[in-house]
Amino acid sequence: MKKLLLASSMLIGLSGVATAEANLEHFNNLIQGVTVEKVQPSVIDGMYEVFVKESLYPIYLSKDGKYMLEGNAIDLVKGINLSESYVNAKNKEKIATLDEKDMVIYKAPNEKYVVTVFTTTDCPFCRRLHAQMDDYLAEGITIRYIGFPFRGLASQGYTDLVSIWCASDRKAALDGAVTFAEGKGGAAPKAASCTNPIQDQYQLGIEMGVSGTPAIFLGDGSILAGYLPAKDLVKRLEMLDL
């Protein structure tokens, strides 16, 4: 997480934010260039949670506002990473707002789990995952693809994803593009343009902490960064008891 002490120099107004009685004077003076969205009492005695737009994780602030903590807060009794739990819950909410018509979906015949995967065509590990699609489906895992051209919106990956999402048959276009990129036949995406969600999906991925692909989001909003074989992914899903 980018440290807030290194944030930009322009102060964003904090007026109107419910502070839950926490003193934000020192925070306001020192931490500049951030937008406070919410402040609430923490389960940690004497601490408050400060949620800012520029960070996935909450910041912990003492009630008198003199002390601030960044990083992971761990409940040692329950064995829970409180900070990650907040991020997962927020990401779960964002995933729930997505419309499946804006995805490329490979549905398992005997569906047990649904994962949402940020992917692109110019990523070797994305292609490895896709090449093993039958394995995931056989394990009861439905794969829902979201476009994420990790090299940026000026990349070939972005152009390919737009063409795939604008194809009359997205699945066929994606299958062909992956096979082509692997040098095993298929065909490069046929250039096409239309109203499409790729730019918005790319921005969403950044907001959700995606920095590379594939990024696999599970039903609880947690992220698995990178490729996992079907058997290993099933084990992770079973551990979550989703």
Coordinates of N, CA and C in Angstrom, one line a residue:
M1 N 0.8 -1.2 0.0 CA 0.0 0.0 0.0 C 0.9 1.2 0.0
K2 N 0.6 2.2 -0.9 CA 1.3 3.4 -0.9 C 1.1 4.2 0.4
K3 N 2.2 4.6 1.0 CA 2.1 5.2 2.3 C 1.5 6.6 2.1
L4 N 0.6 7.0 3.0 CA -0.1 8.2 2.8 C 0.8 9.4 3.1
L5 N 1.9 9.2 3.8 CA 2.8 10.3 4.1 C 3.5 10.8 2.9
L6 N 3.4 10.0 1.8 CA 4.0 10.4 0.5 C 3.0 10.8 -0.5
A7 N 1.8 11.1 0.0 CA 0.7 11.5 -0.9 C 1.0 12.9 -1.5
S8 N 0.2 13.2 -2.5 CA 0.4 14.5 -3.1 C 0.1 15.7 -2.2
S9 N 0.6 16.9 -2.6 CA 0.7 18.0 -1.7 C -0.7 18.7 -1.6
M10 N -1.6 18.5 -2.4 CA -2.8 19.3 -2.4 C -3.8 18.7 -1.4
L11 N -4.2 19.5 -0.4 CA -5.1 19.0 0.6 C -6.5 18.9 0.1
I12 N -7.2 17.8 0.3 CA -8.6 17.7 0.0 C -9.4 17.9 1.2
G13 N -10.4 18.8 1.1 CA -11.2 19.2 2.3 C -11.9 18.0 2.9
L14 N -11.9 18.0 4.3 CA -12.5 16.9 5.1 C -13.8 17.4 5.7
S15 N -14.3 18.5 5.4 CA -15.5 19.0 6.0 C -16.7 18.0 5.7
G16 N -17.6 17.9 6.6 CA -18.8 17.1 6.4 C -18.6 15.6 6.6
V17 N -17.4 15.2 6.9 CA -17.2 13.7 7.2 C -17.5 13.4 8.7
A18 N -18.3 12.4 8.9 CA -18.6 12.0 10.2 C -17.4 11.4 10.9
T19 N -16.9 12.1 11.9 CA -15.6 11.7 12.5 C -15.8 10.7 13.7
A20 N -17.0 10.4 14.1 CA -17.2 9.5 15.2 C -16.5 9.9 16.4
E21 N -16.3 11.2 16.6 CA -15.6 11.8 17.8 C -14.1 11.6 17.8
A22 N -13.6 11.1 16.8 CA -12.1 11.0 16.7 C -11.6 12.4 16.3
N23 N -10.4 12.8 16.9 CA -9.8 14.1 16.6 C -9.0 14.0 15.3
L24 N -9.4 14.7 14.3 CA -8.7 14.6 13.0 C -7.7 15.8 12.8
E25 N -7.5 16.6 13.8 CA -6.7 17.8 13.6 C -5.3 17.5 13.1
H26 N -4.6 16.6 13.8 CA -3.2 16.3 13.4 C -3.2 15.5 12.1
F27 N -4.2 14.6 11.9 CA -4.3 13.8 10.7 C -4.5 14.8 9.5
N28 N -5.4 15.8 9.7 CA -5.7 16.7 8.6 C -4.5 17.6 8.3
N29 N -3.7 17.9 9.3 CA -2.5 18.8 9.0 C -1.4 18.0 8.3
L30 N -1.2 16.8 8.7 CA -0.1 16.0 8.2 C -0.3 15.2 6.9
I31 N -1.5 14.6 6.9 CA -1.8 13.7 5.8 C -2.5 14.5 4.7
Q32 N -1.9 14.8 3.7 CA -2.5 15.7 2.7 C -2.7 14.9 1.3
G33 N -3.6 15.4 0.6 CA -3.9 14.8 -0.7 C -4.8 13.6 -0.7
V34 N -5.5 13.4 0.4 CA -6.4 12.2 0.5 C -7.8 12.7 0.8
T35 N -8.8 11.8 0.5 CA -10.2 12.1 0.7 C -10.7 11.2 1.8
V36 N -11.1 11.6 2.9 CA -11.6 10.8 4.0 C -13.1 10.5 3.6
E37 N -13.4 9.2 3.6 CA -14.8 8.8 3.3 C -15.6 8.4 4.5
K38 N -14.9 7.9 5.5 CA -15.6 7.4 6.7 C -14.6 7.3 7.9
V39 N -15.1 7.5 9.1 CA -14.4 7.3 10.3 C -15.3 6.6 11.3
Q40 N -14.8 5.5 11.9 CA -15.7 4.8 12.8 C -14.8 4.1 13.9
P41 N -15.5 3.8 15.0 CA -14.7 3.2 16.1 C -14.2 1.8 15.7
S42 N -13.0 1.5 16.1 CA -12.5 0.2 15.8 C -12.8 -0.8 16.9
V43 N -12.7 -2.1 16.6 CA -12.8 -3.1 17.6 C -11.6 -3.1 18.5
I44 N -10.5 -2.4 18.1 CA -9.3 -2.2 19.0 C -9.6 -1.1 19.9
D45 N -9.6 -1.3 21.2 CA -9.9 -0.3 22.2 C -9.1 1.0 22.0
G46 N -9.8 2.1 22.0 CA -9.1 3.4 21.9 C -8.7 3.8 20.5
M47 N -9.0 3.0 19.5 CA -8.6 3.3 18.2 C -9.8 3.5 17.3
Y48 N -9.6 4.3 16.2 CA -10.7 4.5 15.2 C -10.1 4.1 13.9
E49 N -11.0 3.8 13.0 CA -10.7 3.4 11.6 C -11.0 4.5 10.7
V50 N -10.0 5.0 10.0 CA -10.2 6.0 9.0 C -10.1 5.4 7.6
F51 N -11.2 5.6 6.8 CA -11.2 5.1 5.5 C -11.0 6.2 4.5
V52 N -10.0 6.1 3.7 CA -9.7 7.1 2.7 C -9.8 6.6 1.3
K53 N -10.2 7.4 0.3 CA -10.5 6.9 -1.0 C -9.2 6.4 -1.7
E54 N -8.1 6.9 -1.3 CA -6.8 6.6 -2.0 C -6.2 5.3 -1.5
S55 N -6.8 4.6 -0.5 CA -6.2 3.4 0.1 C -7.2 2.3 0.2
L56 N -6.8 1.1 -0.1 CA -7.7 -0.1 0.1 C -7.9 -0.3 1.6
Y57 N -6.9 -0.1 2.4 CA -6.9 -0.5 3.8 C -7.3 0.7 4.7
P58 N -7.9 0.4 5.8 CA -8.2 1.4 6.8 C -7.0 1.8 7.5
I59 N -7.0 3.1 8.0 CA -5.9 3.6 8.8 C -6.4 3.6 10.2
Y60 N -5.5 3.3 11.2 CA -5.9 3.3 12.6 C -5.4 4.6 13.3
L61 N -6.3 5.2 14.0 CA -6.0 6.5 14.6 C -6.5 6.5 16.0
S62 N -5.6 7.0 16.9 CA -6.1 7.1 18.3 C -7.1 8.1 18.5
K63 N -8.0 8.0 19.5 CA -9.1 8.9 19.7 C -8.6 10.4 19.8
D64 N -7.5 10.6 20.4 CA -7.0 12.0 20.6 C -6.3 12.5 19.3
G65 N -6.2 11.6 18.4 CA -5.6 12.0 17.1 C -4.1 12.1 17.1
K66 N -3.4 11.7 18.1 CA -2.0 11.9 18.2 C -1.2 10.7 17.5
Y67 N -1.8 9.6 17.4 CA -1.1 8.4 16.9 C -1.9 7.7 15.7
M68 N -1.1 7.3 14.8 CA -1.7 6.7 13.6 C -0.9 5.4 13.3
L69 N -1.6 4.4 12.8 CA -1.0 3.2 12.5 C -1.4 2.8 11.1
E70 N -0.5 2.3 10.2 CA -0.8 1.8 8.9 C -0.4 0.4 8.8
G71 N -1.0 -0.4 8.0 CA -0.6 -1.8 7.8 C -1.7 -2.8 8.3
N72 N -1.3 -4.0 8.5 CA -2.3 -5.1 8.8 C -2.5 -5.1 10.3
A73 N -3.8 -5.1 10.7 CA -4.2 -5.3 12.1 C -4.7 -6.7 12.2
I74 N -4.1 -7.5 13.1 CA -4.4 -8.9 13.3 C -5.1 -9.1 14.6
D75 N -6.2 -9.9 14.6 CA -6.9 -10.3 15.8 C -6.2 -11.7 16.1
L76 N -5.3 -11.7 17.1 CA -4.6 -12.9 17.5 C -5.4 -13.9 18.1
V77 N -6.5 -13.6 18.7 CA -7.4 -14.6 19.3 C -8.2 -15.3 18.3
K78 N -8.8 -14.6 17.3 CA -9.6 -15.2 16.3 C -8.7 -15.6 15.0
G79 N -7.5 -15.1 15.0 CA -6.7 -15.5 13.9 C -7.1 -14.8 12.6
I80 N -7.6 -13.6 12.7 CA -8.2 -12.9 11.5 C -7.4 -11.6 11.2
N81 N -7.1 -11.4 10.0 CA -6.5 -10.2 9.5 C -7.6 -9.2 9.3
L82 N -7.8 -8.3 10.2 CA -8.9 -7.3 10.2 C -8.8 -6.4 9.0
S83 N -7.6 -6.0 8.6 CA -7.4 -5.1 7.5 C -7.9 -5.8 6.2
E84 N -7.4 -7.0 6.0 CA -7.8 -7.7 4.8 C -9.3 -8.0 4.7
S85 N -9.9 -8.3 5.9 CA -11.3 -8.5 5.9 C -12.1 -7.3 5.4
Y86 N -11.7 -6.1 5.8 CA -12.3 -4.9 5.3 C -12.2 -4.8 3.8
V87 N -11.0 -5.1 3.3 CA -10.7 -5.0 1.8 C -11.6 -6.0 1.1
N88 N -11.6 -7.2 1.6 CA -12.4 -8.3 0.9 C -13.9 -7.9 0.9
A89 N -14.4 -7.4 2.0 CA -15.8 -7.0 2.0 C -16.1 -5.9 1.0
K90 N -15.2 -5.0 0.9 CA -15.4 -3.9 -0.1 C -15.3 -4.4 -1.5
N91 N -14.4 -5.3 -1.8 CA -14.3 -5.9 -3.1 C -15.5 -6.7 -3.5
K92 N -16.0 -7.5 -2.5 CA -17.2 -8.3 -2.7 C -18.3 -7.4 -3.1
E93 N -18.5 -6.3 -2.5 CA -19.6 -5.3 -2.9 C -19.4 -4.9 -4.3
K94 N -18.2 -4.6 -4.7 CA -17.9 -4.1 -6.0 C -18.2 -5.1 -7.1
I95 N -17.8 -6.4 -6.8 CA -18.0 -7.5 -7.7 C -19.5 -7.7 -7.9
A96 N -20.3 -7.5 -6.8 CA -21.7 -7.7 -6.9 C -22.4 -6.7 -7.8
T97 N -21.8 -5.6 -8.0 CA -22.4 -4.6 -8.9 C -22.2 -4.8 -10.3
L98 N -21.3 -5.8 -10.7 CA -21.0 -6.0 -12.1 C -22.1 -6.8 -12.8
D99 N -22.3 -6.5 -14.0 CA -23.4 -7.1 -14.8 C -22.7 -8.3 -15.6
E100 N -23.3 -9.5 -15.5 CA -22.7 -10.6 -16.2 C -22.7 -10.4 -17.8
K101 N -23.5 -9.5 -18.3 CA -23.6 -9.3 -19.7 C -22.3 -8.6 -20.2
D102 N -21.5 -8.0 -19.2 CA -20.2 -7.4 -19.5 C -19.1 -8.3 -19.3
M103 N -19.3 -9.6 -19.1 CA -18.3 -10.6 -18.8 C -18.2 -11.6 -20.0
V104 N -17.2 -12.4 -19.9 CA -17.1 -13.6 -20.8 C -17.1 -14.8 -19.8
I105 N -18.2 -15.6 -19.8 CA -18.4 -16.6 -18.8 C -18.3 -18.0 -19.3
Y106 N -17.6 -18.8 -18.6 CA -17.5 -20.2 -18.8 C -18.2 -20.9 -17.6
K107 N -19.4 -21.4 -17.9 CA -20.2 -21.9 -16.7 C -19.9 -23.4 -16.6
A108 N -19.7 -23.8 -15.3 CA -19.5 -25.2 -15.0 C -20.8 -25.9 -15.1
P109 N -20.9 -27.1 -15.7 CA -22.2 -27.9 -15.8 C -22.7 -28.2 -14.4
N110 N -21.8 -28.6 -13.5 CA -22.2 -28.9 -12.1 C -21.6 -27.8 -11.2
E111 N -22.1 -26.6 -11.3 CA -21.5 -25.5 -10.6 C -21.5 -25.6 -9.1
K112 N -20.3 -25.5 -8.5 CA -20.2 -25.4 -7.1 C -19.6 -24.1 -6.6
Y113 N -18.8 -23.5 -7.4 CA -18.1 -22.2 -7.1 C -18.1 -21.3 -8.3
V114 N -18.1 -20.0 -8.0 CA -18.0 -19.0 -9.1 C -16.8 -18.1 -8.7
V115 N -15.9 -17.9 -9.6 CA -14.8 -17.0 -9.4 C -14.8 -15.9 -10.5
T116 N -14.3 -14.7 -10.2 CA -14.3 -13.7 -11.2 C -12.8 -13.4 -11.4
V117 N -12.4 -13.5 -12.7 CA -11.0 -13.4 -13.0 C -10.7 -12.2 -13.9
F118 N -9.8 -11.3 -13.5 CA -9.3 -10.2 -14.3 C -8.2 -10.8 -15.2
T119 N -8.4 -10.7 -16.5 CA -7.5 -11.4 -17.5 C -7.2 -10.5 -18.7
T120 N -6.2 -10.9 -19.5 CA -5.9 -10.3 -20.7 C -5.3 -11.3 -21.6
T121 N -5.1 -11.0 -22.9 CA -4.6 -11.9 -23.9 C -3.0 -12.0 -23.9
D122 N -2.4 -10.9 -23.5 CA -0.9 -10.9 -23.6 C -0.2 -11.2 -22.2
C123 N -0.8 -12.2 -21.5 CA -0.3 -12.6 -20.3 C -0.1 -14.1 -20.3
P124 N 1.1 -14.7 -20.2 CA 1.3 -16.1 -20.4 C 0.5 -16.9 -19.3
F125 N 0.4 -16.4 -18.1 CA -0.2 -17.2 -17.1 C -1.8 -17.2 -17.2
C126 N -2.3 -16.1 -17.8 CA -3.7 -16.0 -18.2 C -4.0 -17.1 -19.2
R127 N -3.1 -17.2 -20.2 CA -3.3 -18.2 -21.2 C -3.2 -19.6 -20.7
R128 N -2.3 -19.8 -19.7 CA -2.2 -21.1 -19.1 C -3.5 -21.5 -18.4
L129 N -4.0 -20.5 -17.7 CA -5.3 -20.8 -17.0 C -6.4 -21.1 -18.0
H130 N -6.4 -20.3 -19.1 CA -7.5 -20.5 -20.1 C -7.4 -21.8 -20.8
A131 N -6.1 -22.3 -21.0 CA -5.9 -23.5 -21.7 C -6.4 -24.7 -20.9
Q132 N -6.5 -24.5 -19.6 CA -7.0 -25.6 -18.7 C -8.4 -25.4 -18.2
M133 N -9.2 -24.6 -19.1 CA -10.6 -24.3 -18.7 C -11.4 -25.6 -18.4
D134 N -11.2 -26.6 -19.2 CA -12.0 -27.8 -19.0 C -11.8 -28.4 -17.6
D135 N -10.5 -28.2 -17.1 CA -10.2 -28.7 -15.7 C -11.0 -28.0 -14.7
Y136 N -11.1 -26.7 -14.8 CA -11.9 -25.8 -13.8 C -13.3 -26.2 -13.9
L137 N -13.9 -26.3 -15.1 CA -15.3 -26.6 -15.3 C -15.6 -28.0 -14.7
A138 N -14.7 -28.9 -14.9 CA -14.9 -30.3 -14.3 C -14.9 -30.3 -12.8
E139 N -14.2 -29.3 -12.2 CA -14.2 -29.2 -10.7 C -15.4 -28.4 -10.2
G140 N -16.3 -28.0 -11.1 CA -17.4 -27.3 -10.7 C -17.2 -25.8 -10.5
I141 N -16.1 -25.3 -11.1 CA -15.8 -23.9 -11.0 C -16.2 -23.1 -12.2
T142 N -17.1 -22.2 -12.1 CA -17.5 -21.3 -13.1 C -16.5 -20.1 -13.2
I143 N -16.0 -19.8 -14.4 CA -15.0 -18.7 -14.6 C -15.7 -17.6 -15.2
R144 N -15.7 -16.4 -14.6 CA -16.3 -15.2 -15.1 C -15.1 -14.2 -15.4
Y145 N -14.9 -13.9 -16.7 CA -13.7 -13.1 -17.1 C -14.1 -11.6 -17.1
I146 N -13.2 -10.8 -16.5 CA -13.3 -9.3 -16.6 C -12.0 -8.9 -17.4
G147 N -12.1 -7.9 -18.2 CA -11.0 -7.5 -19.0 C -10.0 -6.6 -18.2
F148 N -8.8 -6.9 -18.2 CA -7.8 -6.1 -17.5 C -6.5 -6.0 -18.3
P149 N -6.3 -5.1 -19.2 CA -5.1 -5.0 -20.0 C -4.0 -4.4 -19.1
F150 N -3.2 -5.2 -18.4 CA -2.3 -4.8 -17.4 C -1.2 -3.9 -17.9
R151 N -1.0 -3.9 -19.2 CA 0.0 -3.0 -19.7 C -0.5 -1.6 -20.0
G152 N -1.8 -1.4 -19.8 CA -2.4 -0.1 -19.9 C -3.4 0.0 -21.1
L153 N -4.0 1.2 -21.2 CA -5.1 1.4 -22.2 C -4.5 1.7 -23.6
A154 N -3.2 1.8 -23.7 CA -2.6 2.1 -25.0 C -1.9 0.8 -25.5
S155 N -2.2 -0.3 -24.9 CA -1.5 -1.6 -25.2 C -2.2 -2.4 -26.2
Q156 N -1.5 -3.4 -26.8 CA -2.2 -4.3 -27.7 C -3.2 -5.2 -27.0
G157 N -2.9 -5.4 -25.7 CA -3.8 -6.2 -24.9 C -5.2 -5.5 -24.8
Y158 N -5.2 -4.2 -24.6 CA -6.4 -3.4 -24.6 C -7.2 -3.5 -25.9
T159 N -6.4 -3.3 -27.0 CA -7.1 -3.4 -28.3 C -7.7 -4.8 -28.6
D160 N -6.9 -5.8 -28.2 CA -7.4 -7.2 -28.3 C -8.7 -7.4 -27.5
L161 N -8.7 -7.0 -26.2 CA -9.8 -7.2 -25.4 C -11.1 -6.5 -25.9
V162 N -10.9 -5.3 -26.4 CA -12.0 -4.5 -27.0 C -12.6 -5.3 -28.1
S163 N -11.7 -5.8 -29.0 CA -12.2 -6.6 -30.2 C -12.9 -7.9 -29.8
I164 N -12.4 -8.5 -28.7 CA -13.1 -9.7 -28.2 C -14.4 -9.4 -27.6
W165 N -14.5 -8.4 -26.8 CA -15.8 -8.0 -26.2 C -16.8 -7.5 -27.2
C166 N -16.3 -7.0 -28.3 CA -17.2 -6.5 -29.4 C -17.5 -7.6 -30.4
A167 N -17.0 -8.8 -30.3 CA -17.2 -9.9 -31.2 C -18.7 -10.4 -31.0
S168 N -19.2 -11.0 -32.0 CA -20.6 -11.5 -31.9 C -20.6 -12.8 -31.0
D169 N -19.4 -13.5 -30.9 CA -19.3 -14.6 -30.0 C -18.0 -14.4 -29.2
R170 N -18.2 -13.8 -28.1 CA -17.0 -13.5 -27.2 C -16.1 -14.7 -26.9
K171 N -16.8 -15.8 -26.5 CA -16.1 -17.0 -26.1 C -15.2 -17.5 -27.2
A172 N -15.8 -17.6 -28.4 CA -15.1 -18.1 -29.6 C -13.9 -17.2 -29.9
A173 N -14.1 -15.9 -29.8 CA -13.1 -14.9 -30.1 C -11.9 -15.0 -29.1
L174 N -12.3 -15.2 -27.8 CA -11.3 -15.3 -26.8 C -10.5 -16.6 -26.9
D175 N -11.2 -17.7 -27.1 CA -10.6 -19.0 -27.4 C -9.6 -18.9 -28.5
G176 N -10.0 -18.3 -29.6 CA -9.1 -18.2 -30.8 C -7.9 -17.3 -30.5
A177 N -8.1 -16.2 -29.8 CA -7.0 -15.3 -29.5 C -6.0 -16.0 -28.6
V178 N -6.4 -16.7 -27.6 CA -5.5 -17.4 -26.7 C -4.7 -18.5 -27.4
T179 N -5.4 -19.3 -28.2 CA -4.7 -20.3 -29.0 C -3.7 -19.7 -30.0
F180 N -4.1 -18.6 -30.6 CA -3.2 -17.9 -31.5 C -2.0 -17.4 -30.8
A181 N -2.2 -16.8 -29.7 CA -1.0 -16.2 -28.9 C -0.1 -17.3 -28.4
E182 N -0.6 -18.5 -28.3 CA 0.3 -19.6 -27.9 C 0.9 -20.3 -29.0
G183 N 0.6 -19.9 -30.2 CA 1.2 -20.5 -31.4 C 0.6 -21.8 -31.8
K184 N -0.6 -22.1 -31.4 CA -1.2 -23.4 -31.6 C -2.5 -23.3 -32.5
G185 N -2.4 -22.4 -33.4 CA -3.6 -22.2 -34.3 C -4.4 -21.0 -33.9
G186 N -5.7 -21.1 -33.9 CA -6.6 -20.0 -33.6 C -6.4 -18.9 -34.5
A187 N -6.8 -17.7 -34.0 CA -6.8 -16.5 -34.9 C -6.7 -15.3 -34.0
A188 N -5.9 -14.3 -34.4 CA -5.9 -13.0 -33.7 C -7.3 -12.4 -33.7
P189 N -7.6 -11.7 -32.7 CA -8.9 -11.0 -32.6 C -9.2 -10.2 -33.8
K190 N -10.3 -10.3 -34.4 CA -10.7 -9.5 -35.6 C -11.0 -8.1 -35.1
A191 N -10.3 -7.1 -35.6 CA -10.5 -5.7 -35.1 C -12.0 -5.3 -35.1
A192 N -12.4 -4.8 -34.0 CA -13.8 -4.4 -33.9 C -13.9 -3.3 -32.8
S193 N -14.9 -2.5 -32.9 CA -15.1 -1.5 -31.9 C -16.6 -1.4 -31.6
C194 N -17.0 -1.1 -30.4 CA -18.3 -0.9 -30.0 C -18.3 -0.3 -28.6
T195 N -19.5 0.0 -28.1 CA -19.5 0.4 -26.7 C -19.2 -0.8 -25.8
N196 N -18.1 -0.7 -25.0 CA -17.6 -1.8 -24.3 C -17.2 -1.4 -22.9
P197 N -17.0 -2.4 -22.0 CA -16.7 -2.1 -20.6 C -15.2 -2.1 -20.2
I198 N -14.4 -2.4 -21.2 CA -13.0 -2.7 -20.8 C -12.3 -1.6 -20.0
Q199 N -12.4 -0.4 -20.5 CA -11.8 0.7 -19.7 C -12.3 0.8 -18.3
D200 N -13.6 0.7 -18.1 CA -14.2 0.7 -16.8 C -13.7 -0.5 -16.0
Q201 N -13.6 -1.6 -16.6 CA -13.2 -2.8 -15.9 C -11.7 -2.7 -15.4
Y202 N -10.9 -2.1 -16.3 CA -9.5 -1.8 -16.0 C -9.4 -0.9 -14.8
Q203 N -10.2 0.2 -14.8 CA -10.2 1.1 -13.7 C -10.7 0.5 -12.4
L204 N -11.7 -0.4 -12.5 CA -12.2 -1.1 -11.3 C -11.1 -2.0 -10.8
G205 N -10.4 -2.7 -11.7 CA -9.3 -3.6 -11.2 C -8.3 -2.8 -10.4
I206 N -7.9 -1.6 -10.9 CA -6.9 -0.8 -10.1 C -7.5 -0.5 -8.8
E207 N -8.7 -0.1 -8.7 CA -9.4 0.3 -7.4 C -9.4 -0.9 -6.5
M208 N -9.5 -2.1 -7.0 CA -9.6 -3.3 -6.2 C -8.2 -3.9 -5.9
G209 N -7.1 -3.2 -6.3 CA -5.8 -3.7 -6.0 C -5.2 -4.6 -6.9
V210 N -5.7 -4.8 -8.1 CA -5.2 -5.7 -9.1 C -3.9 -5.0 -9.7
S211 N -2.8 -5.7 -9.7 CA -1.6 -5.1 -10.3 C -1.0 -6.1 -11.4
G212 N -1.6 -7.2 -11.5 CA -1.2 -8.2 -12.5 C -2.3 -9.2 -12.8
T213 N -2.0 -10.0 -13.8 CA -3.0 -11.0 -14.2 C -2.4 -12.4 -14.3
P214 N -3.2 -13.4 -14.2 CA -4.6 -13.3 -13.8 C -4.8 -13.0 -12.3
A215 N -5.9 -12.2 -12.0 CA -6.2 -11.9 -10.6 C -7.6 -12.6 -10.4
I216 N -7.6 -13.6 -9.5 CA -8.8 -14.4 -9.3 C -9.5 -13.9 -8.0
F217 N -10.7 -13.4 -8.1 CA -11.5 -13.0 -6.9 C -12.4 -14.1 -6.5
L218 N -12.4 -14.5 -5.3 CA -13.3 -15.6 -4.8 C -14.6 -14.9 -4.3
G219 N -15.5 -15.8 -3.9 CA -16.8 -15.3 -3.5 C -16.8 -14.4 -2.3
D220 N -15.8 -14.4 -1.4 CA -15.8 -13.6 -0.3 C -15.1 -12.2 -0.5
G221 N -14.6 -12.0 -1.8 CA -13.9 -10.8 -2.2 C -12.4 -10.9 -2.1
S222 N -11.9 -12.0 -1.6 CA -10.5 -12.1 -1.5 C -9.9 -12.4 -2.8
I223 N -8.6 -12.0 -3.0 CA -7.9 -12.1 -4.3 C -6.8 -13.2 -4.2
L224 N -6.7 -14.0 -5.3 CA -5.5 -14.8 -5.5 C -4.8 -14.3 -6.7
A225 N -3.6 -13.7 -6.4 CA -2.8 -13.1 -7.4 C -2.0 -14.1 -8.2
G226 N -2.4 -14.4 -9.4 CA -1.7 -15.4 -10.2 C -2.4 -16.6 -10.5
Y227 N -1.8 -17.4 -11.4 CA -2.4 -18.7 -11.8 C -2.4 -19.8 -10.8
L228 N -3.5 -20.5 -10.7 CA -3.5 -21.7 -9.8 C -4.2 -22.8 -10.6
P229 N -3.6 -24.0 -10.6 CA -4.3 -25.2 -11.3 C -5.6 -25.4 -10.6
A230 N -6.5 -26.1 -11.4 CA -7.8 -26.3 -10.9 C -7.9 -27.0 -9.5
K231 N -7.1 -28.0 -9.4 CA -7.1 -28.8 -8.1 C -6.7 -27.9 -6.9
D232 N -5.7 -27.0 -7.1 CA -5.3 -26.1 -6.0 C -6.3 -25.1 -5.8
L233 N -7.0 -24.6 -6.8 CA -8.0 -23.6 -6.6 C -9.2 -24.2 -5.9
V234 N -9.6 -25.4 -6.1 CA -10.7 -26.1 -5.4 C -10.3 -26.1 -3.9
K235 N -9.1 -26.5 -3.6 CA -8.7 -26.6 -2.2 C -8.8 -25.3 -1.5
R236 N -8.5 -24.2 -2.2 CA -8.6 -22.8 -1.6 C -10.1 -22.5 -1.4
L237 N -10.9 -22.8 -2.3 CA -12.3 -22.6 -2.2 C -13.0 -23.4 -1.1
E238 N -12.6 -24.6 -1.0 CA -13.1 -25.5 0.1 C -12.7 -25.0 1.4
M239 N -11.5 -24.5 1.6 CA -11.0 -23.9 2.8 C -11.9 -22.7 3.3
L240 N -12.4 -22.0 2.3 CA -13.2 -20.8 2.6 C -14.7 -21.2 3.0
D241 N -15.0 -22.4 2.6 CA -16.4 -22.9 2.8 C -17.4 -22.0 2.2
L242 N -17.2 -21.6 1.0 CA -18.1 -20.6 0.3 C -19.3 -21.3 -0.3

